[in-house]
Structures are given as C-alpha cells and as structure tokens.
C-alpha cells in the first residue's frame, strides 16, 4: 500500500482534527456551544499559522501596496531573500509589510468578528464547556500545524504563494464559519436538536472538503476572482546585471543615510495621517490627562520608526553601479540587484537638494523615463493566464540620492542621452531608490 504523500498527510490531519468537536457533540454529549467555540478556535489557529507562513512566501503579490506608499512601499519593493539556519526556507523582506498589517490589523479584526459571531449564538460557557472548547481547539491547532509543516514547508507550497495569497484561506474560513454560526447557531443552541447539529456538521465538512478540492483545482470561484490565488501571483524574475565590472560606483555615506532616515521619519509623522496622533496628545495634555497622552505619542513614534527603517533599507545599504549604458541598483545587505535603467530609456534628468543634501553638501539625481508606473486597477483579479508578469527589467524612473559628486554620476551614465539636466534647490520629493523590485 502506498504511504500518503506529504501534502496528503496535512490534509488528513486537518480533517481528523476538525472531527474532534463534531464527534464530541454528536456522540459524547458535548454541549452545542462547544462546537461553535471550536469553530472560533479553528479560525484563531488558521490565523496563527498564516502569520508563520507569510515571511516565506516566494512569489510577489499581484496587487501591491504601491511604490508611492512611503510607509510600506520601499520594503515591499525589495528583491532578494535572507537565508535562515536549519531546514527553514529563505524568508523575504518584501513580506514584512503584509506580516505587520496582518498581525496588527487583520488578525485582531478577524478574531473580533469571529467572537461577535460566536456571541450571537447566545452560548452558555460553563467550566465543562470551556474544557471541551480547549480540547477541540488544541486538536485543530495541531491539525493546522501539521498541514503547514507538511504541505507548505516540506512539500514546497511556499513557492506557489505570495504573502497576499496566503491570507485568502483565513478570509474564506471566517466567512463560511460566521455564516454557519449566524444561520444555525440560535436553533442548535436553543433547541439542542440533533438534526440541526448534523446539518451544521455536514455543512462544515462539505466546506472543508470543497476548500481542499479548490486548492488542487484550476477552477476559480467567487473568492478567487475577487481576491486572486497563488496562480495569479507573480513569479519573481531576477534583475539582469551586466557580467562585466562597473565603470563607476557610488553609495550614500552611512551618516548621510542615517540622517536621511531620521529626517524622513519625522517628516512622515507631520505630513501624513499620523499627524492626528499629535493632535490627540495635545488635547489630552490640555485636559490634564498627561499619562494618557503618551499612548498617541508612542503610536506616532512607532509609525515614524517604521518609516525611518523602511527609508534606510531602501536607500542606505545600496550601491549604484554604472556600466556605461546601464545603471543598476544593487542591495549590499541582500546581495541582490534591485532595479536597472538603460541609458537610452532616459527622457529627463534633474538634480535637486533636500534638507539632508544641504546639510551634508550632497545632491540627489533623478532619471525620468516614459514608463507608466501607475498600478492597474480592476474589479476582479485577472485569470492566471492573463496575470501580469514581473517587470524586474523594465526601465522605471530611478533616483540616486545624496551623492557627493552628481557630475560624476551624470558623466558615468548620462553621456549621449541628450536629456537636459535641471538643477533645483528646493526640497526634493521622496522617491525610492529604485522603481520596482522583487
């Protein structure tokens, strides 16, 4: 007899763990409230293991946050990965924004919705019922864990997903379980009718089987068309870097890069929606609530720190390499090229100086191209065969920040472009170090 495959083992573990609560309710006399409690525990377990999956998703998201987003855009544009010790696969810095959004916004929101749906069933949770929920919850947590370790890590499922597509199963599960508890919960709990319980358990089993079937099928349901799936995510393509030695290299000085990150951090908190934190803090101080004023200030500091770290990683540890007709942005930490720009694609060149440039006597060079960088917007995600491919080697606009000798950069790359150079002394905008990246 052929032993089950790694992926099949995970599927069997999920089905077995999901059978704990139904068996307990139908055959061991568990209270119906325990069944709904385990449903909520399953949602929590799926969310927990989803957070574990996100850092290792190898594909790029089809619908990105956007390069123009100052907070997360530079991080999500990063190409390259970080190797971890042991059997774990590589993790990707570009997945950090999705991980943060999921951990601090989506997961708490989903859990709150799940508990509200559970409360609508008007459950009576005694110590005995709490123990039953705990037992069933441990079962589904272990089952989902086995599925993650076998199907996602051991079988290489992480290669088929982006950080965004990993979030689809929890949304689908929340919708299905919430609908079941909302429709059948009052009947099953108040009447304790075995017929309702059997129907409820049967519908949940059908959902589990259907979800597992869709994971292996090419059919696309409503959720897949609205949100997408691993098939619609982008297979990363490396940025092509010439094999020959570069004719010119430049990188921002560390002191300049750190100062720039601190400046952009402070600037972000006063030129974005984070500004309301200062207003709330001022109002609390005005009414004498000094201790409470620390909370919005801490929130503003958290956003500012994230913006500063994102800015530094985007432009600090990078080296701009000119090969005469090609300019490449190379990340020194990840040892991965981030973007490239061909000289013939340049349509305009400008040199400007922001506050940091004026402080250190440096300049920022901006190369414009005719490439449209605006994101595609649609009501549904395209079919897999129509999904866009990675534009790693497209000639997006590029910024070389805080260089000590802008003329040397222009001489190494701009010759023969015919583009006019404009010099500006006003504050420069906040472009990332490169256009797009893996």
PDB file of N, CA, C and O in Angstrom, residues 260-271 278 304 307-308:
ATOM      1  N   UNK A 260      19.211  60.900   6.847  1.00  0.00           N
ATOM      2  CA  UNK A 260      18.088  60.936   5.918  1.00  0.00           C
ATOM      3  C   UNK A 260      16.920  60.109   6.451  1.00  0.00           C
ATOM      4  O   UNK A 260      15.763  60.537   6.373  1.00  0.00           O
ATOM      5  N   UNK A 261      17.208  58.932   7.010  1.00  0.00           N
ATOM      6  CA  UNK A 261      16.146  58.090   7.560  1.00  0.00           C
ATOM      7  C   UNK A 261      15.451  58.784   8.728  1.00  0.00           C
ATOM      8  O   UNK A 261      14.216  58.752   8.849  1.00  0.00           O
ATOM      9  N   UNK A 262      16.235  59.426   9.603  1.00  0.00           N
ATOM     10  CA  UNK A 262      15.647  60.138  10.741  1.00  0.00           C
ATOM     11  C   UNK A 262      14.804  61.324  10.271  1.00  0.00           C
ATOM     12  O   UNK A 262      13.711  61.579  10.804  1.00  0.00           O
ATOM     13  N   UNK A 263      15.314  62.030   9.264  1.00  0.00           N
ATOM     14  CA  UNK A 263      14.578  63.176   8.715  1.00  0.00           C
ATOM     15  C   UNK A 263      13.258  62.738   8.083  1.00  0.00           C
ATOM     16  O   UNK A 263      12.202  63.339   8.326  1.00  0.00           O
ATOM     17  N   UNK A 264      13.313  61.687   7.279  1.00  0.00           N
ATOM     18  CA  UNK A 264      12.098  61.189   6.645  1.00  0.00           C
ATOM     19  C   UNK A 264      11.122  60.620   7.667  1.00  0.00           C
ATOM     20  O   UNK A 264       9.909  60.692   7.480  1.00  0.00           O
ATOM     21  N   UNK A 265      11.648  60.053   8.742  1.00  0.00           N
ATOM     22  CA  UNK A 265      10.788  59.538   9.810  1.00  0.00           C
ATOM     23  C   UNK A 265       9.976  60.661  10.442  1.00  0.00           C
ATOM     24  O   UNK A 265       8.749  60.567  10.588  1.00  0.00           O
ATOM     25  N   UNK A 266      10.662  61.756  10.819  1.00  0.00           N
ATOM     26  CA  UNK A 266       9.972  62.888  11.430  1.00  0.00           C
ATOM     27  C   UNK A 266       9.031  63.545  10.429  1.00  0.00           C
ATOM     28  O   UNK A 266       7.898  63.902  10.762  1.00  0.00           O
ATOM     29  N   UNK A 267       9.499  63.670   9.203  1.00  0.00           N
ATOM     30  CA  UNK A 267       8.672  64.312   8.183  1.00  0.00           C
ATOM     31  C   UNK A 267       7.397  63.523   7.926  1.00  0.00           C
ATOM     32  O   UNK A 267       6.321  64.110   7.712  1.00  0.00           O
ATOM     33  N   UNK A 268       7.498  62.218   7.958  1.00  0.00           N
ATOM     34  CA  UNK A 268       6.315  61.397   7.706  1.00  0.00           C
ATOM     35  C   UNK A 268       5.246  61.609   8.774  1.00  0.00           C
ATOM     36  O   UNK A 268       4.050  61.664   8.463  1.00  0.00           O
ATOM     37  N   UNK A 269       5.668  61.730  10.024  1.00  0.00           N
ATOM     38  CA  UNK A 269       4.678  61.867  11.102  1.00  0.00           C
ATOM     39  C   UNK A 269       3.933  63.195  11.064  1.00  0.00           C
ATOM     40  O   UNK A 269       2.857  63.310  11.653  1.00  0.00           O
ATOM     41  N   UNK A 270       4.501  64.197  10.368  1.00  0.00           N
ATOM     42  CA  UNK A 270       3.833  65.502  10.327  1.00  0.00           C
ATOM     43  C   UNK A 270       3.245  65.810   8.951  1.00  0.00           C
ATOM     44  O   UNK A 270       2.630  66.869   8.777  1.00  0.00           O
ATOM     45  N   UNK A 271       3.414  64.919   7.991  1.00  0.00           N
ATOM     46  CA  UNK A 271       2.857  65.157   6.654  1.00  0.00           C
ATOM     47  C   UNK A 271       1.959  64.013   6.210  1.00  0.00           C
ATOM     48  O   UNK A 271       1.684  63.877   5.018  1.00  0.00           O
ATOM     49  N   UNK A 278      -0.518  63.575  17.186  1.00  0.00           N
ATOM     50  CA  UNK A 278      -0.049  64.744  17.923  1.00  0.00           C
ATOM     51  C   UNK A 278      -1.229  65.591  18.392  1.00  0.00           C
ATOM     52  O   UNK A 278      -1.214  66.155  19.488  1.00  0.00           O
ATOM     53  N   UNK A 304       6.667  56.435  12.850  1.00  0.00           N
ATOM     54  CA  UNK A 304       7.875  57.126  12.413  1.00  0.00           C
ATOM     55  C   UNK A 304       9.069  56.196  12.333  1.00  0.00           C
ATOM     56  O   UNK A 304       9.872  56.274  11.399  1.00  0.00           O
ATOM     57  N   UNK A 307       8.738  54.056   9.251  1.00  0.00           N
ATOM     58  CA  UNK A 307       9.060  54.830   8.056  1.00  0.00           C
ATOM     59  C   UNK A 307      10.571  55.035   7.942  1.00  0.00           C
ATOM     60  O   UNK A 307      11.148  54.901   6.852  1.00  0.00           O
ATOM     61  N   UNK A 308      11.239  55.341   9.050  1.00  0.00           N
ATOM     62  CA  UNK A 308      12.679  55.539   9.012  1.00  0.00           C
ATOM     63  C   UNK A 308      13.428  54.276   8.628  1.00  0.00           C
ATOM     64  O   UNK A 308      14.365  54.316   7.816  1.00  0.00           O
TER      65      UNK A 308
END
